[in-house]
mmCIF file of N, CA and C in Angstrom:
data_model
loop_
_atom_site.group_PDB
_atom_site.id
_atom_site.type_symbol
_atom_site.label_atom_id
_atom_site.label_comp_id
_atom_site.label_asym_id
_atom_site.label_seq_id
_atom_site.Cartn_x
_atom_site.Cartn_y
_atom_site.Cartn_z
ATOM 1 N N MET A 1 8.136 184.256 -97.681
ATOM 2 C CA MET A 1 7.625 183.746 -96.426
ATOM 3 C C MET A 1 8.448 182.517 -96.025
ATOM 4 N N ALA A 2 8.911 182.495 -94.824
ATOM 5 C CA ALA A 2 9.719 181.377 -94.329
ATOM 6 C C ALA A 2 8.821 180.306 -93.727
ATOM 7 N N HIS A 3 9.235 179.067 -93.896
ATOM 8 C CA HIS A 3 8.526 177.935 -93.317
ATOM 9 C C HIS A 3 9.525 177.096 -92.547
ATOM 10 N N ASP A 4 9.122 176.574 -91.419
ATOM 11 C CA ASP A 4 9.978 175.701 -90.628
ATOM 12 C C ASP A 4 9.422 174.280 -90.694
ATOM 13 N N PHE A 5 10.334 173.323 -90.816
ATOM 14 C CA PHE A 5 9.963 171.921 -90.871
ATOM 15 C C PHE A 5 10.832 171.161 -89.879
ATOM 16 N N PRO A 6 10.357 170.951 -88.657
ATOM 17 C CA PRO A 6 11.160 170.209 -87.679
ATOM 18 C C PRO A 6 11.438 168.788 -88.173
ATOM 19 N N ILE A 7 12.686 168.378 -88.054
ATOM 20 C CA ILE A 7 13.108 167.055 -88.512
ATOM 21 C C ILE A 7 13.809 166.360 -87.361
ATOM 22 N N SER A 8 13.316 165.173 -87.021
ATOM 23 C CA SER A 8 13.950 164.429 -85.932
ATOM 24 C C SER A 8 14.490 163.081 -86.380
ATOM 25 N N ILE A 9 14.099 162.631 -87.595
ATOM 26 C CA ILE A 9 14.639 161.382 -88.133
ATOM 27 C C ILE A 9 14.974 161.585 -89.613
ATOM 28 N N SER A 10 15.914 160.795 -90.117
ATOM 29 C CA SER A 10 16.374 160.994 -91.496
ATOM 30 C C SER A 10 15.276 160.748 -92.533
ATOM 31 N N ALA A 11 14.298 159.913 -92.233
ATOM 32 C CA ALA A 11 13.202 159.681 -93.179
ATOM 33 C C ALA A 11 12.444 160.981 -93.462
ATOM 34 N N GLN A 12 12.312 161.830 -92.466
ATOM 35 C CA GLN A 12 11.656 163.122 -92.672
ATOM 36 C C GLN A 12 12.499 164.006 -93.588
ATOM 37 N N LEU A 13 13.798 163.982 -93.392
ATOM 38 C CA LEU A 13 14.692 164.770 -94.232
ATOM 39 C C LEU A 13 14.620 164.288 -95.681
ATOM 40 N N ARG A 14 14.543 162.994 -95.882
ATOM 41 C CA ARG A 14 14.424 162.408 -97.216
ATOM 42 C C ARG A 14 13.220 163.007 -97.951
ATOM 43 N N GLU A 15 12.084 163.057 -97.272
ATOM 44 C CA GLU A 15 10.863 163.591 -97.879
ATOM 45 C C GLU A 15 11.022 165.074 -98.227
ATOM 46 N N HIS A 16 11.623 165.836 -97.331
ATOM 47 C CA HIS A 16 11.783 167.275 -97.564
ATOM 48 C C HIS A 16 12.773 167.561 -98.691
ATOM 49 N N LEU A 17 13.838 166.791 -98.784
ATOM 50 C CA LEU A 17 14.803 167.010 -99.860
ATOM 51 C C LEU A 17 14.155 166.818 -101.223
ATOM 52 N N ARG A 18 13.401 165.755 -101.366
ATOM 53 C CA ARG A 18 12.696 165.507 -102.643
ATOM 54 C C ARG A 18 11.703 166.629 -102.940
ATOM 55 N N ALA A 19 10.944 167.008 -101.924
ATOM 56 C CA ALA A 19 9.933 168.057 -102.120
ATOM 57 C C ALA A 19 10.584 169.390 -102.495
ATOM 58 N N LEU A 20 11.686 169.728 -101.847
ATOM 59 C CA LEU A 20 12.386 170.976 -102.173
ATOM 60 C C LEU A 20 12.893 170.959 -103.609
ATOM 61 N N ARG A 21 13.474 169.838 -104.031
ATOM 62 C CA ARG A 21 13.981 169.729 -105.400
ATOM 63 C C ARG A 21 12.839 169.862 -106.404
ATOM 64 N N LYS A 22 11.745 169.179 -106.140
ATOM 65 C CA LYS A 22 10.603 169.226 -107.060
ATOM 66 C C LYS A 22 9.960 170.615 -107.073
ATOM 67 N N GLN A 23 9.943 171.278 -105.926
ATOM 68 C CA GLN A 23 9.396 172.632 -105.841
ATOM 69 C C GLN A 23 10.207 173.591 -106.722
ATOM 70 N N GLN A 24 11.504 173.354 -106.807
ATOM 71 C CA GLN A 24 12.376 174.178 -107.654
ATOM 72 C C GLN A 24 12.329 173.727 -109.117
ATOM 73 N N ARG A 25 11.536 172.680 -109.387
ATOM 74 C CA ARG A 25 11.388 172.103 -110.731
ATOM 75 C C ARG A 25 12.738 171.646 -111.294
ATOM 76 N N LEU A 26 13.491 170.975 -110.436
ATOM 77 C CA LEU A 26 14.794 170.448 -110.832
ATOM 78 C C LEU A 26 14.753 168.932 -110.882
ATOM 79 N N THR A 27 15.401 168.359 -111.874
ATOM 80 C CA THR A 27 15.603 166.914 -111.889
ATOM 81 C C THR A 27 16.799 166.617 -110.994
ATOM 82 N N GLN A 28 16.991 165.356 -110.676
ATOM 83 C CA GLN A 28 18.170 164.975 -109.899
ATOM 84 C C GLN A 28 19.440 165.335 -110.661
ATOM 85 N N ALA A 29 19.432 165.144 -111.962
ATOM 86 C CA ALA A 29 20.607 165.465 -112.786
ATOM 87 C C ALA A 29 20.907 166.962 -112.758
ATOM 88 N N GLN A 30 19.872 167.804 -112.855
ATOM 89 C CA GLN A 30 20.082 169.253 -112.833
ATOM 90 C C GLN A 30 20.624 169.711 -111.483
ATOM 91 N N LEU A 31 20.067 169.171 -110.406
ATOM 92 C CA LEU A 31 20.553 169.531 -109.079
ATOM 93 C C LEU A 31 21.998 169.074 -108.897
ATOM 94 N N GLY A 32 22.290 167.862 -109.333
ATOM 95 C CA GLY A 32 23.648 167.355 -109.246
ATOM 96 C C GLY A 32 24.626 168.235 -109.994
ATOM 97 N N GLN A 33 24.241 168.688 -111.167
ATOM 98 C CA GLN A 33 25.104 169.562 -111.960
ATOM 99 C C GLN A 33 25.382 170.866 -111.214
ATOM 100 N N ARG A 34 24.381 171.395 -110.538
ATOM 101 C CA ARG A 34 24.558 172.656 -109.806
ATOM 102 C C ARG A 34 25.540 172.537 -108.640
ATOM 103 N N ILE A 35 25.600 171.360 -108.015
ATOM 104 C CA ILE A 35 26.513 171.229 -106.874
ATOM 105 C C ILE A 35 27.748 170.392 -107.195
ATOM 106 N N GLY A 36 27.861 169.959 -108.442
ATOM 107 C CA GLY A 36 29.064 169.271 -108.871
ATOM 108 C C GLY A 36 29.129 167.787 -108.561
ATOM 109 N N VAL A 37 27.964 167.128 -108.546
ATOM 110 C CA VAL A 37 27.924 165.679 -108.337
ATOM 111 C C VAL A 37 27.023 165.057 -109.401
ATOM 112 N N SER A 38 27.047 163.744 -109.490
ATOM 113 C CA SER A 38 26.243 163.038 -110.489
ATOM 114 C C SER A 38 24.775 162.924 -110.058
ATOM 115 N N GLN A 39 23.937 162.577 -111.022
ATOM 116 C CA GLN A 39 22.531 162.311 -110.725
ATOM 117 C C GLN A 39 22.431 161.154 -109.749
ATOM 118 N N ALA A 40 23.287 160.147 -109.919
ATOM 119 C CA ALA A 40 23.261 158.986 -109.027
ATOM 120 C C ALA A 40 23.556 159.392 -107.583
ATOM 121 N N ARG A 41 24.452 160.363 -107.392
ATOM 122 C CA ARG A 41 24.771 160.823 -106.026
ATOM 123 C C ARG A 41 23.562 161.529 -105.412
ATOM 124 N N ILE A 42 22.851 162.329 -106.196
ATOM 125 C CA ILE A 42 21.646 162.993 -105.681
ATOM 126 C C ILE A 42 20.623 161.944 -105.285
ATOM 127 N N ALA A 43 20.463 160.902 -106.095
ATOM 128 C CA ALA A 43 19.534 159.823 -105.763
ATOM 129 C C ALA A 43 19.939 159.153 -104.453
ATOM 130 N N GLU A 44 21.230 158.928 -104.252
ATOM 131 C CA GLU A 44 21.719 158.329 -103.000
ATOM 132 C C GLU A 44 21.427 159.227 -101.803
ATOM 133 N N ILE A 45 21.669 160.525 -101.976
ATOM 134 C CA ILE A 45 21.425 161.480 -100.880
ATOM 135 C C ILE A 45 19.947 161.508 -100.527
ATOM 136 N N GLU A 46 19.092 161.547 -101.527
ATOM 137 C CA GLU A 46 17.654 161.563 -101.271
ATOM 138 C C GLU A 46 17.187 160.263 -100.621
ATOM 139 N N ALA A 47 17.793 159.154 -100.984
ATOM 140 C CA ALA A 47 17.394 157.864 -100.420
ATOM 141 C C ALA A 47 17.928 157.665 -99.010
ATOM 142 N N ASN A 48 19.108 158.195 -98.726
ATOM 143 C CA ASN A 48 19.735 157.991 -97.426
ATOM 144 C C ASN A 48 20.471 159.255 -96.991
ATOM 145 N N PRO A 49 19.742 160.309 -96.587
ATOM 146 C CA PRO A 49 20.388 161.573 -96.239
ATOM 147 C C PRO A 49 21.288 161.484 -95.003
ATOM 148 N N GLY A 50 21.160 160.439 -94.222
ATOM 149 C CA GLY A 50 22.015 160.282 -93.050
ATOM 150 C C GLY A 50 23.435 159.895 -93.397
ATOM 151 N N ALA A 51 23.685 159.507 -94.652
ATOM 152 C CA ALA A 51 25.015 159.060 -95.067
ATOM 153 C C ALA A 51 25.738 160.114 -95.899
ATOM 154 N N VAL A 52 25.388 161.360 -95.737
ATOM 155 C CA VAL A 52 26.022 162.447 -96.495
ATOM 156 C C VAL A 52 26.777 163.350 -95.516
ATOM 157 N N SER A 53 27.857 163.946 -95.976
ATOM 158 C CA SER A 53 28.613 164.848 -95.108
ATOM 159 C C SER A 53 27.783 166.098 -94.815
ATOM 160 N N VAL A 54 28.029 166.699 -93.697
ATOM 161 C CA VAL A 54 27.325 167.938 -93.343
ATOM 162 C C VAL A 54 27.638 169.006 -94.388
ATOM 163 N N GLU A 55 28.879 169.062 -94.833
ATOM 164 C CA GLU A 55 29.285 170.046 -95.835
ATOM 165 C C GLU A 55 28.455 169.893 -97.114
ATOM 166 N N GLN A 56 28.303 168.661 -97.580
ATOM 167 C CA GLN A 56 27.534 168.429 -98.799
ATOM 168 C C GLN A 56 26.050 168.709 -98.565
ATOM 169 N N MET A 57 25.534 168.348 -97.402
ATOM 170 C CA MET A 57 24.127 168.619 -97.097
ATOM 171 C C MET A 57 23.864 170.125 -97.070
ATOM 172 N N LEU A 58 24.761 170.884 -96.458
ATOM 173 C CA LEU A 58 24.585 172.333 -96.410
ATOM 174 C C LEU A 58 24.613 172.943 -97.807
ATOM 175 N N LEU A 59 25.500 172.459 -98.661
ATOM 176 C CA LEU A 59 25.558 172.943 -100.042
ATOM 177 C C LEU A 59 24.267 172.598 -100.780
ATOM 178 N N LEU A 60 23.798 171.397 -100.609
ATOM 179 C CA LEU A 60 22.559 170.954 -101.247
ATOM 180 C C LEU A 60 21.381 171.812 -100.786
ATOM 181 N N LEU A 61 21.256 171.992 -99.478
ATOM 182 C CA LEU A 61 20.158 172.799 -98.943
ATOM 183 C C LEU A 61 20.226 174.236 -99.449
ATOM 184 N N SER A 62 21.417 174.809 -99.446
ATOM 185 C CA SER A 62 21.588 176.178 -99.928
ATOM 186 C C SER A 62 21.171 176.305 -101.389
ATOM 187 N N THR A 63 21.544 175.341 -102.197
ATOM 188 C CA THR A 63 21.185 175.341 -103.612
ATOM 189 C C THR A 63 19.674 175.259 -103.795
ATOM 190 N N LEU A 64 19.008 174.583 -102.879
ATOM 191 C CA LEU A 64 17.545 174.447 -102.939
ATOM 192 C C LEU A 64 16.817 175.598 -102.243
ATOM 193 N N GLY A 65 17.571 176.585 -101.748
ATOM 194 C CA GLY A 65 16.952 177.737 -101.095
ATOM 195 C C GLY A 65 16.550 177.480 -99.661
ATOM 196 N N ALA A 66 17.156 176.469 -99.043
ATOM 197 C CA ALA A 66 16.841 176.125 -97.657
ATOM 198 C C ALA A 66 18.111 176.246 -96.810
ATOM 199 N N SER A 67 17.961 176.165 -95.512
ATOM 200 C CA SER A 67 19.111 176.212 -94.624
ATOM 201 C C SER A 67 18.859 175.313 -93.419
ATOM 202 N N LEU A 68 19.904 175.049 -92.697
ATOM 203 C CA LEU A 68 19.836 174.191 -91.519
ATOM 204 C C LEU A 68 19.880 175.073 -90.277
ATOM 205 N N HIS A 69 18.959 174.847 -89.356
ATOM 206 C CA HIS A 69 18.917 175.593 -88.102
ATOM 207 C C HIS A 69 18.913 174.601 -86.950
ATOM 208 N N LEU A 70 19.666 174.908 -85.910
ATOM 209 C CA LEU A 70 19.641 174.092 -84.698
ATOM 210 C C LEU A 70 18.757 174.808 -83.689
ATOM 211 N N HIS A 71 17.923 174.058 -83.030
ATOM 212 C CA HIS A 71 17.001 174.633 -82.055
ATOM 213 C C HIS A 71 17.151 173.870 -80.754
ATOM 214 N N LEU A 72 17.474 174.570 -79.702
ATOM 215 C CA LEU A 72 17.596 173.954 -78.386
ATOM 216 C C LEU A 72 16.295 174.171 -77.636
ATOM 217 N N ASP A 73 15.609 173.083 -77.357
ATOM 218 C CA ASP A 73 14.354 173.152 -76.623
ATOM 219 C C ASP A 73 14.687 173.010 -75.146
ATOM 220 N N THR A 74 14.686 174.106 -74.434
ATOM 221 C CA THR A 74 15.062 174.091 -73.016
ATOM 222 C C THR A 74 13.939 173.587 -72.128
ATOM 223 N N ARG A 75 12.742 173.382 -72.693
ATOM 224 C CA ARG A 75 11.619 172.886 -71.896
ATOM 225 C C ARG A 75 11.616 171.373 -71.780
ATOM 226 N N ALA A 76 12.302 170.692 -72.671
ATOM 227 C CA ALA A 76 12.267 169.230 -72.691
ATOM 228 C C ALA A 76 13.568 168.647 -72.150
ATOM 229 N N ASP A 77 13.456 167.472 -71.535
ATOM 230 C CA ASP A 77 14.647 166.752 -71.108
ATOM 231 C C ASP A 77 15.305 166.131 -72.331
ATOM 232 N N PRO A 78 16.651 166.098 -72.375
ATOM 233 C CA PRO A 78 17.303 165.459 -73.517
ATOM 234 C C PRO A 78 17.013 163.963 -73.531
ATOM 235 N N PRO A 79 16.967 163.362 -74.724
ATOM 236 C CA PRO A 79 16.753 161.909 -74.800
ATOM 237 C C PRO A 79 17.841 161.160 -74.051
ATOM 238 N N ALA A 80 17.501 159.996 -73.504
ATOM 239 C CA ALA A 80 18.424 159.225 -72.671
ATOM 240 C C ALA A 80 19.668 158.779 -73.423
ATOM 241 N N GLN A 81 19.583 158.548 -74.755
ATOM 242 C CA GLN A 81 20.733 158.046 -75.476
ATOM 243 C C GLN A 81 21.790 159.120 -75.747
ATOM 244 N N GLN A 82 21.457 160.387 -75.544
ATOM 245 C CA GLN A 82 22.439 161.435 -75.780
ATOM 246 C C GLN A 82 23.403 161.538 -74.604
ATOM 247 N N VAL A 83 24.639 161.852 -74.919
ATOM 248 C CA VAL A 83 25.651 162.049 -73.889
ATOM 249 C C VAL A 83 25.629 163.509 -73.481
ATOM 250 N N ALA A 84 25.550 163.750 -72.195
ATOM 251 C CA ALA A 84 25.513 165.119 -71.698
ATOM 252 C C ALA A 84 26.860 165.791 -71.901
ATOM 253 N N GLU A 85 26.825 167.060 -72.253
ATOM 254 C CA GLU A 85 28.058 167.824 -72.411
ATOM 255 C C GLU A 85 28.537 168.278 -71.038
ATOM 256 N N PRO A 86 29.839 168.498 -70.891
ATOM 257 C CA PRO A 86 30.346 168.977 -69.603
ATOM 258 C C PRO A 86 29.698 170.311 -69.239
ATOM 259 N N ALA A 87 29.296 170.446 -68.006
ATOM 260 C CA ALA A 87 28.611 171.657 -67.558
ATOM 261 C C ALA A 87 29.531 172.872 -67.583
ATOM 262 N N SER A 88 30.826 172.677 -67.487
ATOM 263 C CA SER A 88 31.751 173.798 -67.407
ATOM 264 C C SER A 88 32.067 174.419 -68.758
ATOM 265 N N ALA A 89 31.752 173.744 -69.859
ATOM 266 C CA ALA A 89 32.124 174.256 -71.174
ATOM 267 C C ALA A 89 30.878 174.592 -71.982
ATOM 268 N N PRO A 90 30.635 175.891 -72.246
ATOM 269 C CA PRO A 90 29.507 176.255 -73.101
ATOM 270 C C PRO A 90 29.789 175.841 -74.535
ATOM 271 N N TYR A 91 28.734 175.710 -75.321
ATOM 272 C CA TYR A 91 28.892 175.315 -76.724
ATOM 273 C C TYR A 91 29.649 176.385 -77.485
ATOM 274 N N ALA A 92 30.631 175.965 -78.250
ATOM 275 C CA ALA A 92 31.346 176.851 -79.166
ATOM 276 C C ALA A 92 31.721 176.025 -80.385
ATOM 277 N N PRO A 93 31.395 176.536 -81.576
ATOM 278 C CA PRO A 93 31.748 175.766 -82.766
ATOM 279 C C PRO A 93 33.253 175.662 -82.923
ATOM 280 N N GLY A 94 33.701 174.537 -83.439
ATOM 281 C CA GLY A 94 35.126 174.330 -83.660
ATOM 282 C C GLY A 94 35.581 175.017 -84.935
ATOM 283 N N PRO A 95 36.874 174.985 -85.204
ATOM 284 C CA PRO A 95 37.389 175.632 -86.411
ATOM 285 C C PRO A 95 36.948 174.865 -87.660
ATOM 286 N N ALA A 96 36.777 175.595 -88.735
ATOM 287 C CA ALA A 96 36.410 174.964 -90.007
ATOM 288 C C ALA A 96 37.590 174.154 -90.518
ATOM 289 N N ILE A 97 37.308 173.003 -91.087
ATOM 290 C CA ILE A 97 38.355 172.150 -91.640
ATOM 291 C C ILE A 97 38.299 172.285 -93.148
ATOM 292 N N PRO A 98 39.363 172.840 -93.760
ATOM 293 C CA PRO A 98 39.325 172.998 -95.221
ATOM 294 C C PRO A 98 39.361 171.645 -95.915
ATOM 295 N N ARG A 99 38.612 171.531 -96.997
ATOM 296 C CA ARG A 99 38.589 170.298 -97.780
ATOM 297 C C ARG A 99 38.889 170.644 -99.234
ATOM 298 N N LYS A 100 39.461 169.699 -99.916
ATOM 299 C CA LYS A 100 39.698 169.875 -101.340
ATOM 300 C C LYS A 100 38.386 169.708 -102.070
ATOM 301 N N ARG A 101 38.143 170.562 -103.049
ATOM 302 C CA ARG A 101 36.904 170.501 -103.829
ATOM 303 C C ARG A 101 36.815 169.141 -104.512
ATOM 304 N N GLY A 102 35.636 168.573 -104.512
ATOM 305 C CA GLY A 102 35.425 167.291 -105.163
ATOM 306 C C GLY A 102 35.827 166.092 -104.329
ATOM 307 N N SER A 103 36.024 166.285 -103.022
ATOM 308 C CA SER A 103 36.449 165.173 -102.175
ATOM 309 C C SER A 103 35.274 164.431 -101.564
ATOM 310 N N TRP A 104 34.068 164.653 -102.061
ATOM 311 C CA TRP A 104 32.904 163.974 -101.506
ATOM 312 C C TRP A 104 32.809 162.664 -102.151
#
């Protein structure tokens, strides 16, 4: 059964990351070993998920059995602090940038 957890601030993500790890009955050290980082790095990610690369976050989420989904709410106005995208260019993901393993 799938569950959705809308996240709008990093503090919410912090709570979900810890809960997902604990649900899998993993220690920080065990999770770190699975993705190739130290226990201290997992502690840093859980404490401040906004300071982690998207690549590392996606790997972490995948290891925990979760994934990242973007949802465009067309009923709501975008927040004022966001910069509007040009109307002439539809969204298209850019090319993947290869990284050397262990460069986090």
